[in-house]
Coordinates of C-alpha atoms in Angstrom, one line a residue:
X1 CA 65.3 4.0 -43.6
X2 CA 63.4 1.2 -41.9
X3 CA 61.8 0.2 -45.2
X4 CA 65.2 -0.5 -46.7
X5 CA 66.4 -2.6 -43.8
X6 CA 66.2 -6.4 -43.6
X7 CA 64.0 -7.7 -40.8
X8 CA 66.9 -9.1 -38.8
X9 CA 68.8 -5.9 -39.3
X10 CA 65.9 -3.9 -37.8
X11 CA 65.9 -6.0 -34.7
X12 CA 69.7 -5.8 -34.4
X13 CA 69.5 -2.0 -34.7
X14 CA 66.8 -1.9 -32.0
X15 CA 69.0 -4.0 -29.8
X16 CA 72.0 -1.7 -30.4
X17 CA 69.9 1.3 -29.5
X18 CA 69.1 -0.5 -26.3
X19 CA 72.8 -1.0 -25.7
X20 CA 73.3 2.7 -26.3
X21 CA 70.7 3.6 -23.7
X22 CA 72.0 1.1 -21.1
X23 CA 75.6 2.4 -21.7
X24 CA 74.3 6.0 -21.3
X25 CA 72.4 5.1 -18.1
X26 CA 75.6 3.7 -16.4
X27 CA 77.6 6.7 -17.5
X28 CA 74.9 9.0 -16.2
X29 CA 74.9 7.1 -12.8
X30 CA 78.7 7.4 -12.6
X31 CA 78.7 11.1 -13.6
X32 CA 75.9 11.9 -11.1
X33 CA 77.9 10.3 -8.3
X34 CA 81.0 12.3 -9.2
X35 CA 79.2 15.5 -9.6
X36 CA 77.3 15.0 -6.4
X37 CA 80.5 14.5 -4.5
X38 CA 82.1 17.7 -5.9
X39 CA 80.8 20.0 -3.1
X40 CA 82.7 17.9 -0.6
X41 CA 86.0 19.3 -1.8
X42 CA 85.0 22.6 -0.1
X43 CA 85.1 22.9 3.7
X44 CA 81.8 23.5 5.3
X45 CA 81.7 27.0 6.8
X46 CA 79.7 28.3 9.7
X47 CA 78.9 31.6 11.2
X48 CA 81.7 31.2 13.8
X49 CA 84.3 31.3 11.0
X50 CA 83.4 35.0 10.4
X51 CA 82.2 36.3 13.8
X52 CA 84.4 38.3 16.2
X53 CA 84.9 35.6 18.7
X54 CA 86.7 37.8 21.2
X55 CA 83.5 39.9 21.5
X56 CA 81.0 37.1 20.9
X57 CA 82.3 34.6 23.5
X58 CA 81.7 36.9 26.6
X59 CA 78.3 37.7 25.3
X60 CA 77.5 34.0 24.9
X61 CA 78.8 33.4 28.4
X62 CA 76.6 36.2 29.7
X63 CA 73.5 34.7 27.9
X64 CA 74.3 31.2 29.3
X65 CA 74.8 32.5 32.9
X66 CA 71.7 34.7 32.7
X67 CA 69.6 31.8 31.5
X68 CA 70.9 29.6 34.4
X69 CA 70.3 32.4 36.9
X70 CA 66.8 33.1 35.6
X71 CA 66.0 29.4 35.7
X72 CA 67.2 29.0 39.3
X73 CA 65.4 32.1 40.3
X74 CA 62.2 30.8 38.8
X75 CA 62.6 27.5 40.7
X76 CA 63.3 29.4 44.0
X77 CA 60.4 31.8 43.3
X78 CA 58.0 28.8 43.0
X79 CA 59.1 27.5 46.4
X80 CA 58.8 31.0 48.0
X81 CA 55.4 31.6 46.6
X82 CA 54.2 28.4 48.2
X83 CA 55.6 29.7 51.5
X84 CA 53.9 33.1 50.9
X85 CA 50.6 31.4 50.3
X86 CA 51.0 29.4 53.6
X87 CA 52.0 32.6 55.5
X88 CA 49.1 34.5 54.1
X89 CA 46.7 31.7 55.0
X90 CA 48.1 31.5 58.5
X91 CA 47.9 35.3 58.9
X92 CA 44.3 35.3 57.7
X93 CA 43.4 32.5 60.1
X94 CA 45.0 34.4 62.9
X95 CA 43.2 37.6 62.1
X96 CA 39.9 35.8 61.9
X97 CA 40.5 34.1 65.3
X98 CA 41.6 37.5 66.8
X99 CA 38.4 39.1 65.4
X100 CA 36.3 36.5 67.1
X101 CA 38.1 36.8 70.3
X102 CA 37.8 40.6 70.3
X103 CA 34.0 40.3 69.7
X104 CA 33.7 37.9 72.7
X105 CA 35.8 40.2 75.0
X106 CA 33.6 43.2 74.1
X107 CA 30.5 41.1 75.0
X108 CA 31.9 40.0 78.3
X109 CA 33.8 43.2 79.1
X110 CA 36.4 41.3 81.4
X111 CA 39.4 43.5 82.2
X112 CA 41.5 40.5 83.3
X113 CA 41.8 39.5 79.7
X114 CA 44.0 42.6 78.8
X115 CA 47.2 40.5 79.1
X116 CA 45.8 37.9 76.7
X117 CA 44.8 40.7 74.3
X118 CA 48.4 42.0 74.2
X119 CA 49.7 38.4 73.6
X120 CA 47.3 37.8 70.8
X121 CA 48.1 41.1 69.2
X122 CA 51.8 40.3 69.3
X123 CA 51.1 36.9 67.7
X124 CA 49.1 38.5 65.0
X125 CA 51.9 40.9 64.4
X126 CA 54.3 38.0 64.1
X127 CA 52.2 36.4 61.4
X128 CA 52.1 39.6 59.5
X129 CA 55.9 40.1 59.8
X130 CA 56.5 36.6 58.6
X131 CA 54.1 37.3 55.6
X132 CA 56.0 40.5 54.9
X133 CA 59.3 38.7 55.1
X134 CA 58.2 36.0 52.6
X135 CA 56.8 38.8 50.3
X136 CA 60.2 40.5 50.4
X137 CA 61.8 37.2 49.3
X138 CA 59.4 37.0 46.5
X139 CA 60.2 40.5 45.4
X140 CA 63.9 39.7 45.6
X141 CA 63.6 36.6 43.4
X142 CA 61.5 38.6 40.9
X143 CA 64.2 41.2 40.8
X144 CA 66.9 38.6 40.3
X145 CA 64.8 37.2 37.4
X146 CA 64.3 40.6 35.9
X147 CA 68.0 41.5 36.1
X148 CA 69.0 38.2 34.5
X149 CA 66.4 38.6 31.8
X150 CA 67.5 42.2 31.0
X151 CA 71.2 41.1 31.0
X152 CA 70.3 38.3 28.6
X153 CA 68.4 40.6 26.3
X154 CA 71.3 43.1 26.2
X155 CA 73.7 40.3 25.5
X156 CA 71.5 38.8 22.8
X157 CA 71.0 42.2 21.2
X158 CA 74.8 42.7 21.0
X159 CA 75.4 39.1 19.8
X160 CA 72.7 39.5 17.1
X161 CA 74.5 42.5 15.8
X162 CA 77.8 40.5 15.6
X163 CA 75.9 37.6 14.0
X164 CA 74.3 39.9 11.3
X165 CA 77.7 41.1 10.3
X166 CA 79.1 37.5 10.3
X167 CA 76.1 36.3 8.3
X168 CA 76.8 38.8 5.5
X169 CA 80.3 37.5 5.3
X170 CA 79.1 33.9 5.4
X171 CA 76.6 34.5 2.6
X172 CA 79.4 36.1 0.5
X173 CA 81.6 33.0 1.1
X174 CA 78.8 30.6 0.2
X175 CA 78.4 32.5 -3.1
X176 CA 82.1 32.1 -3.8
X177 CA 81.9 28.4 -2.8
X178 CA 78.9 28.0 -5.1
X179 CA 80.8 29.6 -8.0
X180 CA 83.9 27.4 -7.4
X181 CA 81.7 24.2 -7.3
X182 CA 80.1 25.4 -10.5
X183 CA 83.6 25.8 -12.0
X184 CA 84.4 22.3 -11.0
X185 CA 81.2 21.0 -12.7
X186 CA 82.0 23.1 -15.8
X187 CA 85.5 21.7 -15.9
X188 CA 84.1 18.2 -15.8
X189 CA 81.1 18.5 -18.1
X190 CA 82.5 20.9 -20.8
X191 CA 85.2 18.5 -22.1
X192 CA 82.5 15.8 -22.2
X193 CA 80.3 18.0 -24.3
X194 CA 83.2 18.9 -26.6
X195 CA 84.1 15.2 -27.0
X196 CA 80.4 14.4 -27.6
X197 CA 80.3 17.0 -30.3
X198 CA 83.3 15.6 -32.0
X199 CA 81.9 12.1 -31.8
X200 CA 78.6 13.3 -33.3
X201 CA 80.4 14.9 -36.2
X202 CA 82.9 12.2 -36.9
X203 CA 81.8 8.9 -35.4
X204 CA 78.1 8.7 -35.2
X205 CA 77.9 6.3 -38.2
X206 CA 80.9 4.2 -37.3
X207 CA 80.9 0.5 -36.4
X208 CA 80.7 1.3 -32.7
X209 CA 77.9 3.9 -33.0
X210 CA 75.9 2.6 -30.0
X211 CA 78.7 3.6 -27.6
X212 CA 79.1 6.9 -29.4
X213 CA 75.4 7.7 -29.0
X214 CA 75.5 6.5 -25.4
X215 CA 78.3 8.9 -24.6
X216 CA 76.4 11.7 -26.4
X217 CA 73.3 11.1 -24.3
X218 CA 75.5 11.0 -21.2
X219 CA 77.2 14.3 -22.1
X220 CA 73.9 16.0 -22.9
X221 CA 72.4 14.8 -19.5
X222 CA 75.6 16.0 -17.7
X223 CA 75.3 19.5 -19.3
X224 CA 71.6 20.1 -19.0
X225 CA 70.8 18.3 -15.7
X226 CA 74.1 18.3 -13.8
X227 CA 75.4 21.8 -14.9
X228 CA 72.7 24.1 -16.1
X229 CA 70.5 24.0 -13.0
X230 CA 73.5 25.1 -10.9
X231 CA 74.4 28.0 -13.2
X232 CA 74.8 31.1 -11.0
X233 CA 72.1 33.6 -11.5
X234 CA 73.3 37.0 -10.3
X235 CA 69.9 38.4 -10.9
X236 CA 69.4 36.4 -14.2
X237 CA 72.2 38.1 -16.0
X238 CA 74.5 35.1 -16.2
X239 CA 71.8 32.7 -17.3
X240 CA 70.5 35.1 -20.0
X241 CA 74.0 35.8 -21.3
X242 CA 74.8 32.0 -21.4
X243 CA 71.5 31.4 -23.2
X244 CA 72.3 34.1 -25.7
X245 CA 75.8 32.7 -26.3
X246 CA 74.5 29.2 -26.8
X247 CA 71.7 30.3 -29.1
X248 CA 74.2 32.3 -31.2
X249 CA 76.6 29.3 -31.4
X250 CA 73.9 26.8 -32.3
X251 CA 72.3 29.3 -34.7
X252 CA 75.7 30.0 -36.4
X253 CA 76.4 26.3 -36.7
X254 CA 72.9 25.8 -38.2
X255 CA 73.4 28.6 -40.7
X256 CA 76.8 27.5 -41.8
X257 CA 75.6 23.9 -42.1
X258 CA 72.6 25.0 -44.2
X259 CA 74.8 27.1 -46.5
X260 CA 77.3 24.2 -46.9
X261 CA 74.4 21.8 -47.6
X262 CA 72.9 24.1 -50.3
X263 CA 76.4 24.6 -51.8
X264 CA 76.9 20.8 -52.0
X265 CA 73.4 20.3 -53.5
X266 CA 74.0 23.0 -56.1
X267 CA 77.4 21.5 -57.0
X268 CA 75.8 18.0 -57.2
X269 CA 73.0 19.1 -59.5
X270 CA 75.6 20.3 -62.0
X271 CA 77.1 16.8 -62.3
X272 CA 76.0 14.2 -64.9
X273 CA 72.9 12.1 -64.0
X274 CA 74.8 8.8 -63.8
X275 CA 77.5 10.3 -61.5
X276 CA 74.9 11.7 -59.1
X277 CA 73.1 8.4 -58.9
X278 CA 76.3 6.6 -58.1
X279 CA 77.2 9.0 -55.4
X280 CA 73.8 8.5 -53.6
X281 CA 73.8 5.5 -51.3
X282 CA 71.2 2.9 -51.9
X283 CA 69.6 3.3 -48.4
X284 CA 69.5 7.1 -48.7
X285 CA 67.8 6.9 -52.1
X286 CA 65.2 4.5 -50.7
X287 CA 64.5 6.6 -47.7
X288 CA 64.0 9.8 -49.8
X289 CA 61.8 7.9 -52.4
X290 CA 59.7 6.6 -49.5
X291 CA 59.1 10.1 -48.3
X292 CA 58.0 11.2 -51.8
X293 CA 60.9 13.5 -52.5
X294 CA 63.7 13.5 -55.1
X295 CA 66.8 11.5 -53.9
X296 CA 69.0 14.1 -55.6
X297 CA 67.5 17.5 -54.5
X298 CA 65.0 16.4 -51.8
X299 CA 62.2 18.4 -53.3
X300 CA 58.7 16.9 -53.5
X301 CA 58.0 14.8 -56.6
X302 CA 54.8 13.0 -57.6
X303 CA 56.3 9.5 -57.9
X304 CA 52.9 7.9 -58.6
X305 CA 52.7 9.8 -61.9
X306 CA 53.7 7.2 -64.6
X307 CA 54.7 10.0 -67.0
X308 CA 57.5 11.4 -64.7
X309 CA 60.8 9.7 -65.3
X310 CA 63.1 12.6 -64.3
X311 CA 63.0 15.1 -61.4
X312 CA 61.5 18.4 -62.7
X313 CA 63.6 20.3 -60.2
X314 CA 67.2 18.9 -60.7
X315 CA 66.8 16.6 -63.7
X316 CA 68.1 13.4 -62.0
X317 CA 66.7 10.2 -63.4
X318 CA 64.0 8.7 -61.2
X319 CA 62.7 5.8 -63.4
X320 CA 64.2 3.9 -66.4
X321 CA 63.4 0.7 -68.2
X322 CA 65.0 -2.7 -67.8
X323 CA 67.3 -3.5 -70.7
X324 CA 66.0 -7.1 -70.9
X325 CA 62.3 -7.0 -70.3
X326 CA 61.7 -3.2 -70.8
X327 CA 59.7 -3.0 -67.6
X328 CA 59.6 0.5 -66.0
X329 CA 61.5 0.5 -62.7
X330 CA 63.2 2.8 -60.3
X331 CA 66.5 4.0 -61.6
X332 CA 68.0 3.4 -58.1
X333 CA 66.9 -0.3 -57.9
X334 CA 69.7 -2.9 -58.0
X335 CA 67.6 -5.4 -59.7
X336 CA 64.6 -5.4 -62.1
X337 CA 61.4 -6.2 -60.2
X338 CA 60.0 -7.9 -63.3
X339 CA 62.8 -10.2 -64.5
X340 CA 65.4 -9.9 -61.7
X341 CA 68.2 -8.7 -64.0
X342 CA 71.0 -6.9 -62.2
X343 CA 71.3 -3.2 -62.9
X344 CA 75.0 -3.5 -63.2
X345 CA 74.5 -6.3 -65.8
X346 CA 72.2 -4.0 -67.8
X347 CA 74.8 -1.2 -67.9
X348 CA 77.5 -3.7 -68.8
X349 CA 75.4 -5.0 -71.7
X350 CA 74.8 -8.4 -70.3
X351 CA 71.6 -10.3 -70.5
X352 CA 69.6 -12.5 -68.2
X353 CA 66.7 -14.8 -68.9
X354 CA 63.2 -13.2 -68.5

């Protein structure tokens, strides 16, 4: 159609298409904001909403207390281990000193040192007893840590079982929430798509067509971007079924439209030549002629052949001769390209200077 438009009209149309795109972008931004806020209508659920709290709370308390006990026992054990190292070192030093003293006594063989031998032996026993006492404290702290760890593990195992059951319920609830949010999106976008379809069918060539097309772009974006990606899957069944339904609907519309178009064309081809040319708009005829097809039946025609004046398929007149200058011209031209005579003046029998 661009060949039949005036230069200014071309630029105006481009500007109006820009208006349509800008209008669609603002609508898309508003729609995306609304759709993005839809999940907020649902309360956020957590695992505590579905777990048996009467059974879970004591287990959580046990875990917390066991962790605290184990941590404190670990701290105390570090201190006691330092004491054990010191006691072991003191005991080792005492045994070494006692060994040296015994060796000296055997060398000198002095009986008067028996009393000191007894005292040194008792001192050595005291070091050993202290080492044993600290070792018992280490063992006690290790037992406390082991008992706390085992209690924590038992509690965690029981709590994990409760949480697994609760997680199953939570997942089911999230699936229901997802379905409800999708229903909200569907309730919002489906009417937009219906309105867009009506506008496309009835108003796409109206005076305010930029806003019509802007709304159509917005509705298509809302459907294919804001709705389709969130379509519940259920193993693919829902998406495949929806795809089949949409394909059937679009295919049925295409088949009905094609049959209606062919019926209109067949009926039009039965009308007189002059009536058919008058029913064709000037711009439509120019567009079809520019594509090398018949304006009446849209079948290919060799328009460069000077011997063809009528369509060999439907019989509509393609070329005629000016009533004033006899120049061969397009039958759809409004004026003769050779003398400028109006086509309406020719049919009315008027004349114009050549």
